[in-house]
GROMACS .gro file of C-alpha atoms in nm:
model
  486
    1UNK     CA    1  -1.279  16.673  30.178
    2UNK     CA    2  -1.292  16.982  30.342
    3UNK     CA    3  -1.579  17.082  30.446
    4UNK     CA    4  -1.568  17.525  30.383
    5UNK     CA    5  -1.833  17.832  30.445
    6UNK     CA    6  -1.622  18.008  30.174
    7UNK     CA    7  -1.903  17.918  29.907
    8UNK     CA    8  -2.262  17.994  30.164
    9UNK     CA    9  -2.313  18.301  29.974
   10UNK     CA   10  -2.356  18.076  29.646
   11UNK     CA   11  -2.477  17.804  29.757
   12UNK     CA   12  -2.735  17.995  29.955
   13UNK     CA   13  -2.822  18.150  29.617
   14UNK     CA   14  -2.859  17.814  29.460
   15UNK     CA   15  -3.105  17.697  29.746
   16UNK     CA   16  -3.314  18.024  29.713
   17UNK     CA   17  -3.340  17.898  29.351
   18UNK     CA   18  -3.479  17.489  29.441
   19UNK     CA   19  -3.669  17.629  29.638
   20UNK     CA   20  -3.904  17.846  29.419
   21UNK     CA   21  -3.934  17.516  29.182
   22UNK     CA   22  -3.945  17.304  29.407
   23UNK     CA   23  -4.219  17.423  29.664
   24UNK     CA   24  -4.562  17.278  29.714
   25UNK     CA   25  -4.426  16.968  29.570
   26UNK     CA   26  -4.462  16.609  29.837
   27UNK     CA   27  -4.310  16.425  29.578
   28UNK     CA   28  -3.953  16.474  29.503
   29UNK     CA   29  -3.746  16.254  29.199
   30UNK     CA   30  -3.456  16.059  29.324
   31UNK     CA   31  -3.084  16.146  29.141
   32UNK     CA   32  -2.913  15.897  28.991
   33UNK     CA   33  -2.672  15.809  29.257
   34UNK     CA   34  -2.942  15.781  29.531
   35UNK     CA   35  -3.106  15.585  29.248
   36UNK     CA   36  -2.712  15.357  29.263
   37UNK     CA   37  -2.699  15.321  29.637
   38UNK     CA   38  -3.055  15.149  29.639
   39UNK     CA   39  -2.963  14.856  29.423
   40UNK     CA   40  -2.820  14.549  29.633
   41UNK     CA   41  -2.507  14.514  29.443
   42UNK     CA   42  -2.394  14.937  29.663
   43UNK     CA   43  -2.685  14.931  29.909
   44UNK     CA   44  -2.504  15.119  30.135
   45UNK     CA   45  -2.543  15.266  30.446
   46UNK     CA   46  -2.336  15.571  30.643
   47UNK     CA   47  -2.294  15.472  31.060
   48UNK     CA   48  -2.224  15.747  31.256
   49UNK     CA   49  -2.051  15.645  31.623
   50UNK     CA   50  -2.079  15.981  31.847
   51UNK     CA   51  -1.922  16.006  32.173
   52UNK     CA   52  -2.065  16.193  32.443
   53UNK     CA   53  -1.851  16.318  32.777
   54UNK     CA   54  -2.193  16.311  32.971
   55UNK     CA   55  -2.544  16.061  33.018
   56UNK     CA   56  -2.785  16.115  32.659
   57UNK     CA   57  -3.104  16.231  32.745
   58UNK     CA   58  -3.351  16.131  32.501
   59UNK     CA   59  -3.541  16.375  32.517
   60UNK     CA   60  -3.373  16.657  32.453
   61UNK     CA   61  -3.274  16.485  32.218
   62UNK     CA   62  -3.583  16.483  31.997
   63UNK     CA   63  -3.645  16.810  32.090
   64UNK     CA   64  -3.316  16.878  31.924
   65UNK     CA   65  -3.413  16.710  31.601
   66UNK     CA   66  -3.757  16.822  31.583
   67UNK     CA   67  -3.544  17.212  31.566
   68UNK     CA   68  -3.385  17.081  31.269
   69UNK     CA   69  -3.305  16.757  31.109
   70UNK     CA   70  -3.698  16.666  31.028
   71UNK     CA   71  -3.672  17.017  30.875
   72UNK     CA   72  -3.415  16.900  30.637
   73UNK     CA   73  -3.672  16.769  30.341
   74UNK     CA   74  -3.468  16.477  30.320
   75UNK     CA   75  -3.510  16.343  30.630
   76UNK     CA   76  -3.920  16.383  30.668
   77UNK     CA   77  -3.910  16.210  30.329
   78UNK     CA   78  -3.970  15.860  30.326
   79UNK     CA   79  -3.900  15.625  29.949
   80UNK     CA   80  -4.195  15.606  29.741
   81UNK     CA   81  -4.228  15.308  29.529
   82UNK     CA   82  -4.427  15.289  29.214
   83UNK     CA   83  -4.536  14.987  29.051
   84UNK     CA   84  -4.224  14.814  29.183
   85UNK     CA   85  -3.989  15.037  28.935
   86UNK     CA   86  -3.994  15.473  28.993
   87UNK     CA   87  -3.851  15.587  29.311
   88UNK     CA   88  -3.997  15.869  29.517
   89UNK     CA   89  -3.908  16.074  29.796
   90UNK     CA   90  -4.280  16.123  29.955
   91UNK     CA   91  -4.293  16.423  30.176
   92UNK     CA   92  -4.420  16.274  30.529
   93UNK     CA   93  -4.462  16.324  30.948
   94UNK     CA   94  -4.153  16.168  31.114
   95UNK     CA   95  -4.269  16.057  31.464
   96UNK     CA   96  -3.926  16.098  31.651
   97UNK     CA   97  -4.016  15.749  31.867
   98UNK     CA   98  -3.963  15.568  31.614
   99UNK     CA   99  -3.647  15.749  31.547
  100UNK     CA  100  -3.485  15.770  31.841
  101UNK     CA  101  -3.451  15.450  31.919
  102UNK     CA  102  -3.304  15.397  32.345
  103UNK     CA  103  -3.131  15.056  32.353
  104UNK     CA  104  -3.178  14.928  32.748
  105UNK     CA  105  -2.852  14.785  32.900
  106UNK     CA  106  -2.676  14.687  33.173
  107UNK     CA  107  -2.472  14.932  33.354
  108UNK     CA  108  -2.248  14.696  33.452
  109UNK     CA  109  -2.136  14.493  33.195
  110UNK     CA  110  -1.787  14.402  33.185
  111UNK     CA  111  -1.708  14.484  32.865
  112UNK     CA  112  -1.847  14.773  32.767
  113UNK     CA  113  -1.680  14.872  32.455
  114UNK     CA  114  -1.687  14.519  32.278
  115UNK     CA  115  -2.060  14.514  32.381
  116UNK     CA  116  -2.116  14.835  32.176
  117UNK     CA  117  -1.847  14.679  31.896
  118UNK     CA  118  -2.149  14.349  31.897
  119UNK     CA  119  -2.405  14.609  31.888
  120UNK     CA  120  -2.259  14.794  31.585
  121UNK     CA  121  -2.210  14.458  31.445
  122UNK     CA  122  -2.506  14.361  31.431
  123UNK     CA  123  -2.654  14.656  31.352
  124UNK     CA  124  -2.525  14.657  30.954
  125UNK     CA  125  -2.709  14.321  30.918
  126UNK     CA  126  -3.070  14.452  30.990
  127UNK     CA  127  -3.179  14.673  30.684
  128UNK     CA  128  -3.332  14.995  30.734
  129UNK     CA  129  -3.674  15.039  30.774
  130UNK     CA  130  -3.811  15.172  30.415
  131UNK     CA  131  -4.166  15.200  30.571
  132UNK     CA  132  -4.043  15.540  30.780
  133UNK     CA  133  -3.766  15.845  30.628
  134UNK     CA  134  -3.431  15.657  30.632
  135UNK     CA  135  -3.212  15.727  30.924
  136UNK     CA  136  -3.221  15.627  31.273
  137UNK     CA  137  -3.079  15.774  31.604
  138UNK     CA  138  -2.966  15.489  31.901
  139UNK     CA  139  -2.850  15.612  32.237
  140UNK     CA  140  -2.656  15.358  32.458
  141UNK     CA  141  -2.592  15.504  32.810
  142UNK     CA  142  -2.271  15.284  32.868
  143UNK     CA  143  -1.956  15.418  32.967
  144UNK     CA  144  -1.650  15.283  32.729
  145UNK     CA  145  -1.282  15.389  32.776
  146UNK     CA  146  -1.400  15.732  32.560
  147UNK     CA  147  -1.687  15.868  32.669
  148UNK     CA  148  -1.935  15.861  32.902
  149UNK     CA  149  -2.233  15.743  32.614
  150UNK     CA  150  -2.324  15.693  32.263
  151UNK     CA  151  -2.580  15.754  32.019
  152UNK     CA  152  -2.484  15.600  31.705
  153UNK     CA  153  -2.674  15.731  31.384
  154UNK     CA  154  -2.778  15.578  31.072
  155UNK     CA  155  -2.841  15.736  30.719
  156UNK     CA  156  -2.892  15.506  30.411
  157UNK     CA  157  -2.644  15.648  30.102
  158UNK     CA  158  -2.969  15.787  29.909
  159UNK     CA  159  -3.055  16.021  30.122
  160UNK     CA  160  -2.722  16.197  30.036
  161UNK     CA  161  -2.348  16.169  29.975
  162UNK     CA  162  -2.088  16.134  30.307
  163UNK     CA  163  -1.968  16.475  30.309
  164UNK     CA  164  -2.334  16.688  30.276
  165UNK     CA  165  -2.472  16.361  30.522
  166UNK     CA  166  -2.161  16.502  30.762
  167UNK     CA  167  -2.268  16.846  30.747
  168UNK     CA  168  -2.602  16.791  30.819
  169UNK     CA  169  -2.494  16.619  31.200
  170UNK     CA  170  -2.283  16.945  31.275
  171UNK     CA  171  -2.521  17.155  31.114
  172UNK     CA  172  -2.670  17.029  31.449
  173UNK     CA  173  -2.435  17.071  31.675
  174UNK     CA  174  -2.356  17.406  31.836
  175UNK     CA  175  -1.985  17.516  32.016
  176UNK     CA  176  -1.993  17.391  32.350
  177UNK     CA  177  -1.807  17.696  32.452
  178UNK     CA  178  -2.084  17.918  32.284
  179UNK     CA  179  -2.447  17.688  32.237
  180UNK     CA  180  -2.579  17.996  32.039
  181UNK     CA  181  -2.272  17.931  31.758
  182UNK     CA  182  -2.240  17.606  31.426
  183UNK     CA  183  -1.877  17.436  31.430
  184UNK     CA  184  -1.624  17.568  31.322
  185UNK     CA  185  -1.513  17.412  31.035
  186UNK     CA  186  -1.166  17.488  30.872
  187UNK     CA  187  -1.146  17.616  30.470
  188UNK     CA  188  -0.972  17.448  30.249
  189UNK     CA  189  -0.648  17.685  30.167
  190UNK     CA  190  -0.576  17.763  29.803
  191UNK     CA  191  -0.226  17.786  29.669
  192UNK     CA  192  -0.143  18.111  29.566
  193UNK     CA  193   0.055  17.999  29.242
  194UNK     CA  194   0.333  18.282  29.133
  195UNK     CA  195   0.191  18.400  28.804
  196UNK     CA  196   0.519  18.570  28.581
  197UNK     CA  197   0.436  18.874  28.396
  198UNK     CA  198   0.579  18.755  28.055
  199UNK     CA  199   0.261  18.685  27.871
  200UNK     CA  200   0.435  18.437  27.605
  201UNK     CA  201   0.571  18.262  27.958
  202UNK     CA  202   0.208  18.217  28.076
  203UNK     CA  203   0.058  18.082  27.793
  204UNK     CA  204   0.348  17.847  27.765
  205UNK     CA  205   0.235  17.735  28.087
  206UNK     CA  206  -0.106  17.690  28.072
  207UNK     CA  207  -0.101  17.577  27.751
  208UNK     CA  208   0.087  17.260  27.947
  209UNK     CA  209  -0.101  17.260  28.168
  210UNK     CA  210  -0.412  17.189  27.913
  211UNK     CA  211  -0.188  16.905  27.779
  212UNK     CA  212  -0.135  16.780  28.128
  213UNK     CA  213  -0.498  16.764  28.225
  214UNK     CA  214  -0.658  16.622  27.875
  215UNK     CA  215  -0.366  16.344  27.965
  216UNK     CA  216  -0.379  16.253  28.316
  217UNK     CA  217  -0.784  16.264  28.269
  218UNK     CA  218  -0.756  16.029  27.899
  219UNK     CA  219  -0.546  15.760  28.042
  220UNK     CA  220  -0.722  15.779  28.427
  221UNK     CA  221  -1.050  15.667  28.192
  222UNK     CA  222  -0.874  15.423  28.016
  223UNK     CA  223  -0.767  15.267  28.336
  224UNK     CA  224  -1.157  15.325  28.484
  225UNK     CA  225  -1.296  15.137  28.200
  226UNK     CA  226  -1.017  14.860  28.200
  227UNK     CA  227  -1.149  14.752  28.614
  228UNK     CA  228  -1.476  14.771  28.486
  229UNK     CA  229  -1.430  14.566  28.216
  230UNK     CA  230  -1.136  14.307  28.329
  231UNK     CA  231  -0.842  14.514  28.565
  232UNK     CA  232  -0.845  14.370  28.918
  233UNK     CA  233  -0.625  14.393  29.188
  234UNK     CA  234  -0.408  14.096  29.258
  235UNK     CA  235  -0.540  13.880  29.540
  236UNK     CA  236  -0.446  13.941  29.881
  237UNK     CA  237  -0.486  13.912  30.198
  238UNK     CA  238  -0.725  14.204  30.226
  239UNK     CA  239  -0.915  14.136  29.910
  240UNK     CA  240  -1.326  14.054  29.972
  241UNK     CA  241  -1.468  13.727  29.817
  242UNK     CA  242  -1.803  13.760  29.647
  243UNK     CA  243  -2.052  13.820  29.863
  244UNK     CA  244  -1.902  14.076  30.119
  245UNK     CA  245  -2.110  14.311  30.151
  246UNK     CA  246  -2.370  14.148  30.267
  247UNK     CA  247  -2.133  13.976  30.555
  248UNK     CA  248  -2.187  14.138  30.909
  249UNK     CA  249  -1.909  14.455  30.941
  250UNK     CA  250  -1.669  14.498  31.187
  251UNK     CA  251  -1.628  14.839  31.321
  252UNK     CA  252  -1.364  14.972  31.536
  253UNK     CA  253  -1.154  15.336  31.588
  254UNK     CA  254  -0.886  15.462  31.728
  255UNK     CA  255  -0.745  15.828  31.769
  256UNK     CA  256  -0.421  16.000  31.687
  257UNK     CA  257  -0.295  16.263  31.738
  258UNK     CA  258  -0.356  16.502  31.424
  259UNK     CA  259  -0.079  16.739  31.556
  260UNK     CA  260   0.159  16.462  31.464
  261UNK     CA  261  -0.015  16.444  31.150
  262UNK     CA  262   0.040  16.875  31.066
  263UNK     CA  263   0.423  16.843  31.223
  264UNK     CA  264   0.457  16.593  30.984
  265UNK     CA  265   0.307  16.751  30.705
  266UNK     CA  266   0.398  17.077  30.770
  267UNK     CA  267   0.832  16.973  30.762
  268UNK     CA  268   0.745  16.798  30.461
  269UNK     CA  269   0.486  17.063  30.241
  270UNK     CA  270   0.227  16.866  30.192
  271UNK     CA  271  -0.140  16.872  30.276
  272UNK     CA  272  -0.280  16.645  30.575
  273UNK     CA  273  -0.431  16.421  30.271
  274UNK     CA  274  -0.114  16.334  30.122
  275UNK     CA  275   0.001  16.240  30.507
  276UNK     CA  276  -0.307  16.008  30.544
  277UNK     CA  277  -0.182  15.788  30.196
  278UNK     CA  278   0.113  15.801  30.307
  279UNK     CA  279  -0.016  15.619  30.660
  280UNK     CA  280  -0.253  15.377  30.436
  281UNK     CA  281   0.018  15.319  30.188
  282UNK     CA  282   0.282  15.207  30.482
  283UNK     CA  283  -0.003  14.941  30.612
  284UNK     CA  284  -0.102  14.845  30.285
  285UNK     CA  285   0.331  14.735  30.306
  286UNK     CA  286   0.341  14.626  30.633
  287UNK     CA  287   0.106  14.351  30.561
  288UNK     CA  288   0.191  14.284  30.204
  289UNK     CA  289   0.535  14.184  30.332
  290UNK     CA  290   0.389  13.983  30.670
  291UNK     CA  291   0.231  13.711  30.505
  292UNK     CA  292   0.490  13.731  30.162
  293UNK     CA  293   0.300  13.805  29.855
  294UNK     CA  294   0.522  13.840  29.516
  295UNK     CA  295   0.672  14.128  29.405
  296UNK     CA  296   0.504  14.301  29.122
  297UNK     CA  297   0.141  14.287  29.197
  298UNK     CA  298  -0.184  14.553  29.213
  299UNK     CA  299  -0.360  14.706  29.456
  300UNK     CA  300  -0.575  15.007  29.492
  301UNK     CA  301  -0.891  15.192  29.641
  302UNK     CA  302  -1.164  15.350  29.564
  303UNK     CA  303  -1.214  15.737  29.637
  304UNK     CA  304  -1.577  15.870  29.552
  305UNK     CA  305  -1.516  16.263  29.514
  306UNK     CA  306  -1.850  16.459  29.585
  307UNK     CA  307  -1.841  16.642  29.248
  308UNK     CA  308  -2.105  16.940  29.430
  309UNK     CA  309  -1.950  17.267  29.594
  310UNK     CA  310  -1.952  17.129  29.936
  311UNK     CA  311  -2.258  17.268  30.116
  312UNK     CA  312  -2.118  17.448  30.399
  313UNK     CA  313  -2.292  17.387  30.769
  314UNK     CA  314  -2.374  17.754  30.809
  315UNK     CA  315  -2.640  17.680  30.498
  316UNK     CA  316  -2.786  17.358  30.592
  317UNK     CA  317  -2.850  17.422  30.929
  318UNK     CA  318  -3.018  17.814  30.746
  319UNK     CA  319  -3.193  17.491  30.577
  320UNK     CA  320  -3.342  17.356  30.816
  321UNK     CA  321  -3.433  17.602  31.029
  322UNK     CA  322  -3.606  17.827  30.722
  323UNK     CA  323  -3.774  17.401  30.656
  324UNK     CA  324  -3.665  17.477  30.270
  325UNK     CA  325  -3.690  17.178  30.011
  326UNK     CA  326  -3.366  17.273  29.860
  327UNK     CA  327  -3.255  16.997  29.630
  328UNK     CA  328  -3.084  16.710  29.732
  329UNK     CA  329  -2.912  16.362  29.655
  330UNK     CA  330  -2.602  16.232  29.590
  331UNK     CA  331  -2.387  16.400  29.304
  332UNK     CA  332  -2.029  16.100  29.328
  333UNK     CA  333  -1.783  16.038  29.147
  334UNK     CA  334  -1.548  15.785  29.109
  335UNK     CA  335  -1.100  15.799  29.166
  336UNK     CA  336  -0.922  15.474  29.146
  337UNK     CA  337  -0.620  15.557  29.390
  338UNK     CA  338  -0.323  15.292  29.369
  339UNK     CA  339  -0.107  15.184  29.647
  340UNK     CA  340   0.294  15.089  29.562
  341UNK     CA  341   0.382  14.772  29.753
  342UNK     CA  342   0.752  14.880  29.794
  343UNK     CA  343   1.031  14.855  30.094
  344UNK     CA  344   1.125  15.215  30.145
  345UNK     CA  345   1.455  15.290  30.336
  346UNK     CA  346   1.342  15.581  30.415
  347UNK     CA  347   0.991  15.563  30.567
  348UNK     CA  348   0.889  15.914  30.469
  349UNK     CA  349   0.947  15.807  30.096
  350UNK     CA  350   0.590  15.644  30.131
  351UNK     CA  351   0.477  16.047  30.161
  352UNK     CA  352   0.639  16.161  29.881
  353UNK     CA  353   0.518  15.889  29.639
  354UNK     CA  354   0.179  15.943  29.794
  355UNK     CA  355   0.207  16.323  29.692
  356UNK     CA  356   0.273  16.181  29.324
  357UNK     CA  357   0.037  16.021  29.222
  358UNK     CA  358  -0.211  16.233  29.392
  359UNK     CA  359  -0.100  16.520  29.230
  360UNK     CA  360  -0.192  16.355  28.963
  361UNK     CA  361  -0.517  16.260  29.033
  362UNK     CA  362  -0.566  16.573  29.089
  363UNK     CA  363  -0.506  16.729  28.781
  364UNK     CA  364  -0.751  16.438  28.625
  365UNK     CA  365  -1.117  16.529  28.547
  366UNK     CA  366  -1.202  16.218  28.615
  367UNK     CA  367  -1.426  16.215  28.879
  368UNK     CA  368  -1.680  16.400  28.694
  369UNK     CA  369  -1.623  16.246  28.404
  370UNK     CA  370  -1.740  15.891  28.526
  371UNK     CA  371  -1.984  16.156  28.739
  372UNK     CA  372  -2.168  16.190  28.413
  373UNK     CA  373  -2.132  15.870  28.307
  374UNK     CA  374  -2.310  15.722  28.571
  375UNK     CA  375  -2.576  15.996  28.512
  376UNK     CA  376  -2.627  15.887  28.136
  377UNK     CA  377  -2.613  15.517  28.237
  378UNK     CA  378  -2.882  15.542  28.494
  379UNK     CA  379  -3.102  15.734  28.194
  380UNK     CA  380  -3.029  15.526  27.914
  381UNK     CA  381  -3.033  15.202  28.053
  382UNK     CA  382  -3.121  15.200  28.445
  383UNK     CA  383  -3.013  15.243  28.783
  384UNK     CA  384  -2.980  14.808  28.785
  385UNK     CA  385  -2.694  14.881  28.483
  386UNK     CA  386  -2.531  15.119  28.678
  387UNK     CA  387  -2.502  14.909  29.001
  388UNK     CA  388  -2.336  14.685  28.827
  389UNK     CA  389  -2.117  14.916  28.670
  390UNK     CA  390  -2.030  15.017  28.998
  391UNK     CA  391  -2.018  14.702  29.227
  392UNK     CA  392  -1.723  14.593  28.951
  393UNK     CA  393  -1.524  14.922  29.045
  394UNK     CA  394  -1.523  14.820  29.447
  395UNK     CA  395  -1.539  14.457  29.386
  396UNK     CA  396  -1.210  14.496  29.102
  397UNK     CA  397  -1.065  14.709  29.343
  398UNK     CA  398  -0.936  14.616  29.770
  399UNK     CA  399  -1.017  14.900  29.938
  400UNK     CA  400  -1.239  15.173  30.039
  401UNK     CA  401  -1.070  15.547  30.214
  402UNK     CA  402  -1.200  15.866  30.261
  403UNK     CA  403  -1.013  16.230  30.514
  404UNK     CA  404  -1.351  16.487  30.607
  405UNK     CA  405  -1.214  16.781  30.789
  406UNK     CA  406  -1.446  16.784  31.174
  407UNK     CA  407  -1.502  17.112  31.416
  408UNK     CA  408  -1.149  17.253  31.542
  409UNK     CA  409  -1.321  17.322  31.886
  410UNK     CA  410  -1.551  17.066  32.121
  411UNK     CA  411  -1.922  17.074  32.010
  412UNK     CA  412  -2.179  16.972  32.164
  413UNK     CA  413  -2.489  16.698  32.047
  414UNK     CA  414  -2.792  16.885  32.188
  415UNK     CA  415  -2.649  17.001  32.490
  416UNK     CA  416  -2.397  16.679  32.532
  417UNK     CA  417  -2.069  16.731  32.464
  418UNK     CA  418  -1.928  16.549  32.182
  419UNK     CA  419  -1.567  16.345  32.276
  420UNK     CA  420  -1.500  16.181  31.982
  421UNK     CA  421  -1.674  16.153  31.582
  422UNK     CA  422  -1.671  15.825  31.367
  423UNK     CA  423  -1.830  15.763  31.111
  424UNK     CA  424  -1.779  15.543  30.813
  425UNK     CA  425  -1.980  15.343  30.572
  426UNK     CA  426  -2.086  14.948  30.469
  427UNK     CA  427  -2.273  14.781  30.172
  428UNK     CA  428  -2.012  14.805  29.900
  429UNK     CA  429  -1.835  14.499  29.830
  430UNK     CA  430  -1.518  14.549  30.017
  431UNK     CA  431  -1.377  14.422  30.271
  432UNK     CA  432  -1.207  14.708  30.406
  433UNK     CA  433  -1.323  15.063  30.438
  434UNK     CA  434  -1.096  15.371  30.647
  435UNK     CA  435  -1.212  15.683  30.710
  436UNK     CA  436  -1.031  15.948  30.894
  437UNK     CA  437  -1.209  16.194  31.114
  438UNK     CA  438  -1.063  16.485  31.294
  439UNK     CA  439  -1.206  16.669  31.521
  440UNK     CA  440  -1.025  16.921  31.793
  441UNK     CA  441  -0.654  16.783  31.786
  442UNK     CA  442  -0.757  16.408  31.728
  443UNK     CA  443  -0.781  16.205  31.434
  444UNK     CA  444  -0.994  15.896  31.437
  445UNK     CA  445  -0.898  15.652  31.255
  446UNK     CA  446  -1.247  15.431  31.181
  447UNK     CA  447  -1.193  15.089  31.072
  448UNK     CA  448  -1.471  14.899  30.928
  449UNK     CA  449  -1.396  14.512  30.792
  450UNK     CA  450  -1.504  14.178  30.707
  451UNK     CA  451  -1.411  13.941  30.993
  452UNK     CA  452  -1.364  13.665  30.750
  453UNK     CA  453  -1.128  13.835  30.568
  454UNK     CA  454  -0.948  14.094  30.854
  455UNK     CA  455  -1.009  13.870  31.186
  456UNK     CA  456  -0.873  14.138  31.447
  457UNK     CA  457  -0.970  14.544  31.294
  458UNK     CA  458  -0.778  14.675  31.569
  459UNK     CA  459  -0.366  14.536  31.513
  460UNK     CA  460  -0.507  14.698  31.194
  461UNK     CA  461  -0.561  15.011  31.408
  462UNK     CA  462  -0.297  14.968  31.586
  463UNK     CA  463  -0.048  14.940  31.286
  464UNK     CA  464  -0.171  15.251  31.106
  465UNK     CA  465  -0.105  15.438  31.425
  466UNK     CA  466   0.238  15.308  31.462
  467UNK     CA  467   0.303  15.419  31.077
  468UNK     CA  468   0.233  15.792  31.203
  469UNK     CA  469   0.431  15.734  31.521
  470UNK     CA  470   0.694  15.589  31.213
  471UNK     CA  471   0.676  15.925  31.035
  472UNK     CA  472   0.711  16.139  31.306
  473UNK     CA  473   1.044  15.992  31.467
  474UNK     CA  474   1.232  15.983  31.090
  475UNK     CA  475   1.065  16.448  31.114
  476UNK     CA  476   1.217  16.436  31.439
  477UNK     CA  477   1.518  16.279  31.316
  478UNK     CA  478   1.579  16.458  31.046
  479UNK     CA  479   1.564  16.826  31.229
  480UNK     CA  480   1.769  16.667  31.510
  481UNK     CA  481   2.081  16.567  31.168
  482UNK     CA  482   1.966  16.950  31.080
  483UNK     CA  483   2.061  17.077  31.374
  484UNK     CA  484   2.370  16.935  31.480
  485UNK     CA  485   2.533  16.995  31.174
  486UNK     CA  486   2.433  17.427  31.185
   0.00000   0.00000   0.00000
């Protein structure tokens, strides 16, 4: 998922139309996706751990939030439940003292990193207060090996999809080198496809593309429906049991070099997403081999895909500045990504295979179809039925995975330079969630686990780092062999 500025003009026009449509309204209905994330089995929250290079001044942060995030309609609306069934967003006054919580801590504590990890784990057991807008920011001025202080932004997933919410965070930040400038987010490059001038060949290729799109979509929808009805992943040491969504979660992260990922990407002519999927698949193979799993079994990741075009941070910043009431919500579809668990003599084969699967998933309308199906189910049968179906998708697969592109330069959170950003989500019925977040020349690998299933998430992070090193070494070795043969 890439957050770019290429859609800003189109988004600004769309926001303007929606502003006029909703002008003067203090109550706004919830989208089907928002309703889904409020049901017990899929009650999800997003947590973004922000490490800063200086101590965080709460008053400066409150003043900054007052000028930015509070102007956003969803961050200044609370959930209103009518007759225990109908739900709406109700505009309300925001008291930042109730949203910005400064945790008093002993700065001489023996293990600050462990304290913060325990603190976040405990936070996953505490529901978000529904008597106010569904977000909060917790500040811990506690020095760790990575940062001088940590801010923990927790947002209920019903407010919006992950891409929009992380964009909102970036829209509150500014470049450290230029306090008046928004962060620079790289745009997704469009592949330039050569066009053959012969009309008959172009028509043949177009027909073939449509046929492939149709076939892939039909196959993926069939597998999606089978997953809802009966098709489950094989029970492995990574698979959660019933009720896993209610268990406390452990959230840890490890930083690797984004340059190493790009080295592999460029050498293999693939995307960063392909490398990430390859790294993940290699880790799953390693875990499978060490636990003597059967040769043939099923292991898949659930991927939530944003259906709407990416809302650039410039558009969100303008929306906050102008106190826009633009329509918000979740526009998400589902994709189930299969991992093939087999040992490879060439470690780069993991990436090649991941790319082949990803290319087939891209040439499919599954995400759009699942989004439309969810909307129809909510309107016809209600959000409880929709939640039951979504629950089965999550529970019948093993893990969730996502990747978000971050700023290419150092940014500051209301004057506090950021050292790292580690976002994730919890509350869905899976024991493992892996999130990749790029920032400058680094990539944060964020692992969220149920410790009853995966007791050592730090070891899992090490495995991701080791897999990337394995790919890098293979590329360097291949380049050395080619250079020696010339």
